[in-house]
Short mmCIF file of C-alpha atoms and ligand atoms in Angstrom, two decimals:
data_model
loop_
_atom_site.label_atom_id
_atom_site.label_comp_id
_atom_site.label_asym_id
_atom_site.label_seq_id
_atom_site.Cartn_x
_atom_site.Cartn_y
_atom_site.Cartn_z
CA UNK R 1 -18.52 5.80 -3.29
CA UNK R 2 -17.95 9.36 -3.46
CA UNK R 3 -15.09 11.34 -4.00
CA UNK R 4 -12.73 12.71 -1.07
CA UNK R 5 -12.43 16.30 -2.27
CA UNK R 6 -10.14 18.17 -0.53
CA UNK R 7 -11.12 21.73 0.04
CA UNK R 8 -8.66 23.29 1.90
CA UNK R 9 -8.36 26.74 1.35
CA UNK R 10 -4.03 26.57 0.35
CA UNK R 11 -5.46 23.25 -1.79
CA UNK R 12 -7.80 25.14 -3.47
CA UNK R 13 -5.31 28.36 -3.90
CA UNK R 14 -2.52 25.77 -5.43
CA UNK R 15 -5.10 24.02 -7.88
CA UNK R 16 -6.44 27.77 -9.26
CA UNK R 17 -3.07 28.64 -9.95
CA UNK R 18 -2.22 25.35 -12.00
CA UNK R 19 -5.49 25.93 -13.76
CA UNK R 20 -3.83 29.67 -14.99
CA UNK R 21 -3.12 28.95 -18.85
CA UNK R 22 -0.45 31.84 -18.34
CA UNK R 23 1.17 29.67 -15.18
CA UNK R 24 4.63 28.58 -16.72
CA UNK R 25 6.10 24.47 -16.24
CA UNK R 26 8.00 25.81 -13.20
CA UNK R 27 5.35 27.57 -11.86
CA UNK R 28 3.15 24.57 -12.46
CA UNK R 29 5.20 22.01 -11.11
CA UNK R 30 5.72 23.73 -7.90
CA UNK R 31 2.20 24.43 -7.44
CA UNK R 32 1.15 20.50 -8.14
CA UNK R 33 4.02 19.07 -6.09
CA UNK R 34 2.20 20.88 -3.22
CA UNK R 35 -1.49 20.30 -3.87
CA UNK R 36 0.13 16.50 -4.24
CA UNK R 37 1.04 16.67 -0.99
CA UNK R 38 -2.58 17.98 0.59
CA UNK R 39 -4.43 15.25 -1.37
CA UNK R 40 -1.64 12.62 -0.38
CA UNK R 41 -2.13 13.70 3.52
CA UNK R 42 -5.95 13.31 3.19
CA UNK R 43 -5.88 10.08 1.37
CA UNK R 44 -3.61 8.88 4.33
CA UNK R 45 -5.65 9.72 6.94
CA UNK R 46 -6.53 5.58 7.79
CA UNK R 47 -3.13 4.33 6.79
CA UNK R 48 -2.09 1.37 8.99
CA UNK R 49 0.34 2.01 11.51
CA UNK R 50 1.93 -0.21 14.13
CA UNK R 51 3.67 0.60 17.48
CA UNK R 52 7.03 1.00 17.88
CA UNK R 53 9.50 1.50 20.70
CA UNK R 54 11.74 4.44 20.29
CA UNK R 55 14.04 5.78 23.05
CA UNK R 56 14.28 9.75 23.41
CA UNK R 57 17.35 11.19 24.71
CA UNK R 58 15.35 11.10 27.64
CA UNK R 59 13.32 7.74 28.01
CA UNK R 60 12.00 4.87 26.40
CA UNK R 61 8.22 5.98 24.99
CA UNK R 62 6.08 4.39 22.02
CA UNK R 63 5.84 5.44 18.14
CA UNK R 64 4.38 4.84 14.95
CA UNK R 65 5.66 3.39 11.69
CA UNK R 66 4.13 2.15 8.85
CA UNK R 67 2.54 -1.28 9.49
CA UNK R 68 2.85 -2.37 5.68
CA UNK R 69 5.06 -1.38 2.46
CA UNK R 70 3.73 1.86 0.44
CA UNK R 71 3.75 1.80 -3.75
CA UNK R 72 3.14 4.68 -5.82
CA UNK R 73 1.85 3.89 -9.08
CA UNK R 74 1.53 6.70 -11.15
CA UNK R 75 0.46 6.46 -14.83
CA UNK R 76 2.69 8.18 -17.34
CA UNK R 77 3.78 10.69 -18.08
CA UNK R 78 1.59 12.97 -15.83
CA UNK R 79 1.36 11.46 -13.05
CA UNK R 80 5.37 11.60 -12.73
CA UNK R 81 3.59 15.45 -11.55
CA UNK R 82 2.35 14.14 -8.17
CA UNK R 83 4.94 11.35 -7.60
CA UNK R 84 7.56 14.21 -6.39
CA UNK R 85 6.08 15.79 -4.17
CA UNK R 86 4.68 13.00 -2.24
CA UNK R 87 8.20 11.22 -1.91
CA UNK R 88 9.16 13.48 0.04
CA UNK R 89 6.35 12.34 2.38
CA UNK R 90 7.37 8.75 1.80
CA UNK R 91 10.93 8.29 1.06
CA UNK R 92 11.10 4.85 1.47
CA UNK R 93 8.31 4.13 -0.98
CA UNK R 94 8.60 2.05 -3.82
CA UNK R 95 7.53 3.48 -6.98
CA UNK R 96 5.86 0.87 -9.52
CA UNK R 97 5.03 2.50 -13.38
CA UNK R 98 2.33 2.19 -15.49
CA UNK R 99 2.20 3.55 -19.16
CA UNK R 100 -0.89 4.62 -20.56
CA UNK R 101 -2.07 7.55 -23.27
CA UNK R 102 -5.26 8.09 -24.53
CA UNK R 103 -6.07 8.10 -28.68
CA UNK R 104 -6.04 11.57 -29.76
CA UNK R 105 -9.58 10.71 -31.68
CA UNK R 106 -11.22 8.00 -29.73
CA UNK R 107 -9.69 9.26 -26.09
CA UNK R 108 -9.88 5.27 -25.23
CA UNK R 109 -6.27 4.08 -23.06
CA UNK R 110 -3.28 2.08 -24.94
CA UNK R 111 -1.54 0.56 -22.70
CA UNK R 112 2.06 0.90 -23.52
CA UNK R 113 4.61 -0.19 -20.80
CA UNK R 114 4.03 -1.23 -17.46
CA UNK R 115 6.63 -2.32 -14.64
CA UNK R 116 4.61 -3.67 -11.48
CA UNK R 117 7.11 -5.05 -8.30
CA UNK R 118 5.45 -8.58 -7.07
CA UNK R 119 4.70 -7.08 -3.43
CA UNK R 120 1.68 -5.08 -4.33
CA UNK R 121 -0.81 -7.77 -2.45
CA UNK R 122 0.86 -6.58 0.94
CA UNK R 123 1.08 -2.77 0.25
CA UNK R 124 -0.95 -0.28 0.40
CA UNK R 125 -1.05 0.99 -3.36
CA UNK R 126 -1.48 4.55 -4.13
CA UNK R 127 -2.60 5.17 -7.65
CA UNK R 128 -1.34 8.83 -9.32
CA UNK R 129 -2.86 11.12 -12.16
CA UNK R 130 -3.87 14.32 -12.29
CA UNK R 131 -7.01 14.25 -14.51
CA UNK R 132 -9.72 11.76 -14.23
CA UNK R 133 -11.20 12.69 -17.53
CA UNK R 134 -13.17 9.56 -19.29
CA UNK R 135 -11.87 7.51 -16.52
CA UNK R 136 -10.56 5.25 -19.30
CA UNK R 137 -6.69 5.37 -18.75
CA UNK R 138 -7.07 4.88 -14.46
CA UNK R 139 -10.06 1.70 -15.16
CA UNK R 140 -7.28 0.12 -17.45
CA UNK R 141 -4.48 1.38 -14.86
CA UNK R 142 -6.19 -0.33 -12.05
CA UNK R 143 -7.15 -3.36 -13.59
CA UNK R 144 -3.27 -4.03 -14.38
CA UNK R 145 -2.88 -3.30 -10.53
CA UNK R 146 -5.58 -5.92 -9.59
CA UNK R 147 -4.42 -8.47 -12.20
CA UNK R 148 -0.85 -8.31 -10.82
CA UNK R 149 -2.34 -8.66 -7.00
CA UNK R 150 -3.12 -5.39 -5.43
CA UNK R 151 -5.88 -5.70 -3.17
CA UNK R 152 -5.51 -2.11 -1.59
CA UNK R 153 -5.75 0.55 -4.25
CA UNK R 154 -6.95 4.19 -3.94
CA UNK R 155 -6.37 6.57 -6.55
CA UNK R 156 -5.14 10.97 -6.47
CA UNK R 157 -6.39 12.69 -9.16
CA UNK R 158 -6.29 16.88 -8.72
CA UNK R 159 -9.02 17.14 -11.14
CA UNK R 160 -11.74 15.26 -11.84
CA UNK R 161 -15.13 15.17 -13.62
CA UNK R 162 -18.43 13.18 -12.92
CA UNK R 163 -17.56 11.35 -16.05
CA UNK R 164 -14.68 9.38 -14.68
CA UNK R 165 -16.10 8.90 -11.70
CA UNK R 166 -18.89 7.41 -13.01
CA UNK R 167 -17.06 4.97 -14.99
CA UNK R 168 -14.48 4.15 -12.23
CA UNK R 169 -17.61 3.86 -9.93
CA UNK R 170 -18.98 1.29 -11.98
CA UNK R 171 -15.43 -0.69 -13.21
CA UNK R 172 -13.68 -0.61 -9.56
CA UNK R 173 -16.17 0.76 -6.65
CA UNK R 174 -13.59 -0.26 -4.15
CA UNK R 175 -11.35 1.73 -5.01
CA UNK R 176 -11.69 5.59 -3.39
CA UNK R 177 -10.68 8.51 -5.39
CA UNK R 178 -9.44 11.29 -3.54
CA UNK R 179 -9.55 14.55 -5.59
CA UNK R 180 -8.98 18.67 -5.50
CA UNK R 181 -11.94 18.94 -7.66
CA UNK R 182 -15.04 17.54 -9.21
CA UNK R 183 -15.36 19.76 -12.83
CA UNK R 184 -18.62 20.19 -14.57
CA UNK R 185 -18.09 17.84 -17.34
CA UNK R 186 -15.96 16.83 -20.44
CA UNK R 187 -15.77 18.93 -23.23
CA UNK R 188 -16.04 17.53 -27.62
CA UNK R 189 -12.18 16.29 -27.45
CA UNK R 190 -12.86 14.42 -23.79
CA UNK R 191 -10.97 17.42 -22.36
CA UNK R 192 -12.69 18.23 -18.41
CA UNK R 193 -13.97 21.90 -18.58
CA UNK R 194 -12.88 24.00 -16.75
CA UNK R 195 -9.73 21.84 -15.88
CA UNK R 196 -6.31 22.64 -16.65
CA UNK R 197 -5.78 21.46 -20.04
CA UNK R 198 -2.75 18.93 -20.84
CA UNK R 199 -1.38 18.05 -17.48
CA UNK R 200 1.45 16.39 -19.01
CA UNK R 201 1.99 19.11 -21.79
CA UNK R 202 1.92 22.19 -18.64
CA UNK R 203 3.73 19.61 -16.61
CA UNK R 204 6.80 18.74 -18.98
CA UNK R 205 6.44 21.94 -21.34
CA UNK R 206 6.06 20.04 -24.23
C1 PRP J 301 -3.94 12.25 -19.63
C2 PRP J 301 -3.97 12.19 -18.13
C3 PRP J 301 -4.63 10.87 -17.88
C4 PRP J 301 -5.60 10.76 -19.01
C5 PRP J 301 -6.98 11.07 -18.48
O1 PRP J 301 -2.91 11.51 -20.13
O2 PRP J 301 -2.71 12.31 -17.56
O3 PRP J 301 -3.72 9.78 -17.89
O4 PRP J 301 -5.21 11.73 -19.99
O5 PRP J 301 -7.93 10.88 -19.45
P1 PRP J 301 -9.03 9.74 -19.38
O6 PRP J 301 -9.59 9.75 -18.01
O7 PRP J 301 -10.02 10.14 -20.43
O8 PRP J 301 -8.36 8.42 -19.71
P2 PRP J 301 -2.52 11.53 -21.70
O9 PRP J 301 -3.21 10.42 -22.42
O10 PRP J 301 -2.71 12.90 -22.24
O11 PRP J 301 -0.99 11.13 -21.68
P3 PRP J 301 0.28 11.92 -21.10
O12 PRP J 301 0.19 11.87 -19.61
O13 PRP J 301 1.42 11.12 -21.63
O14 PRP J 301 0.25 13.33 -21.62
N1 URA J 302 -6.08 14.60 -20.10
C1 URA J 302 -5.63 15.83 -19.74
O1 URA J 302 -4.41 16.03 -19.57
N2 URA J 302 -6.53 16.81 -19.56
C2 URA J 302 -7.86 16.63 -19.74
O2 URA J 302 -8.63 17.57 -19.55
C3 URA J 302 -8.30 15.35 -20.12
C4 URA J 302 -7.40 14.36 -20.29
#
């Protein structure tokens, strides 16, 4: 399956200026919060709705609302970058947590805390990080998702590589990866080149 990538012009203007070494955490955060939002509206495009009635001050008339319960999974610490943002799109979301940080010398996931609501068979499960790098940390993230019943995963990742792709391609093809960008490649230390560096470290200012 390939990518979503979203190319909108703003998009595109938001993800250059979180790839800016000199762009400081608040600067960053602001900018991701909003390319958060782009990706989240693109990956939404199919969500189920139902009908609803809703009376105007006018008249009775028809509306949408969500036809089934939306979770937001993303995989800390970084992805706490695009849960804020997209909140505000979803308020009444609920807001499951994986924990997950690569080896500094092998890059391979540990899996360190994860707190998954029993519901996720029934929602529609949004998966959030902003680097798909080796691809290692979201594989391991959505196989805790599919072992604990999630049937309907897709995954937001502002930059990715054709490394991660590849390997989530060939670990979880049904699940669609919408992105802001597909990078040339990974660099010695796994890092995707260009890409933005630590998301977490720009994100948190650590
Ligand atoms: C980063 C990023 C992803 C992961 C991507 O997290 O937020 O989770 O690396 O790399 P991968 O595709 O090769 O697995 P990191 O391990 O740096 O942890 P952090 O979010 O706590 O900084
Ligand atoms: N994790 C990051 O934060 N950045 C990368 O480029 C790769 C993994």
């Amino acid at each position: 399956m390939q990518p979503v990538v979203v190319t909108h012009p703003l998009a595109q203007c938001h993800l250059t200026a979180i790839r800016a070494a000199e762009t400081p955490p608040h600067q960053f955060r602001r900018h991701l919060n909003l390319l958060a939002q782009m990706l989240f509206l693109e990956a939404t495009r199919e969500l189920p709705v139902q009908e609803v009635a809703v009376r105007t001050p006018v008249q009775e008339t028809t509306g949408s609302a969500l036809a089934r319960p939306v979770v937001f999974v993303p995989i800390l610490r970084a992805g706490l970058g695009i849960l804020d943002g997209i909140m505000t799109l979803v308020p009444e979301a609920i807001v499951a947590h994986v924990g997950i940080r690569r080896d500094e010398e092998t890059a391979l996931p540990q899996a360190y805390y994860a707190n998954l609501p029993d519901s996720l068979a029934s929602a529609d499960v949004f998966l959030l990080d902003p680097m798909l790098a080796t691809g290692g940390s979201a594989c391991e993230a959505i196989r805790q998702l599919k072992e604990a019943g999630a049937l309907t995963i897709t995954m937001l990742c502002v930059v990715s590589c054709p490394e991660g792709l590849a390997a989530l391609e060939a670990a979880h093809p049904d699940v669609p990866v919408v992105t802001a960008a597909v990078d040339a490649g990974l660099n010695e230390k796994c890092y995707i080149v260009p890409g933005l560096g630590d998301a977490g470290d720009r994100y948190f200012g650590t």
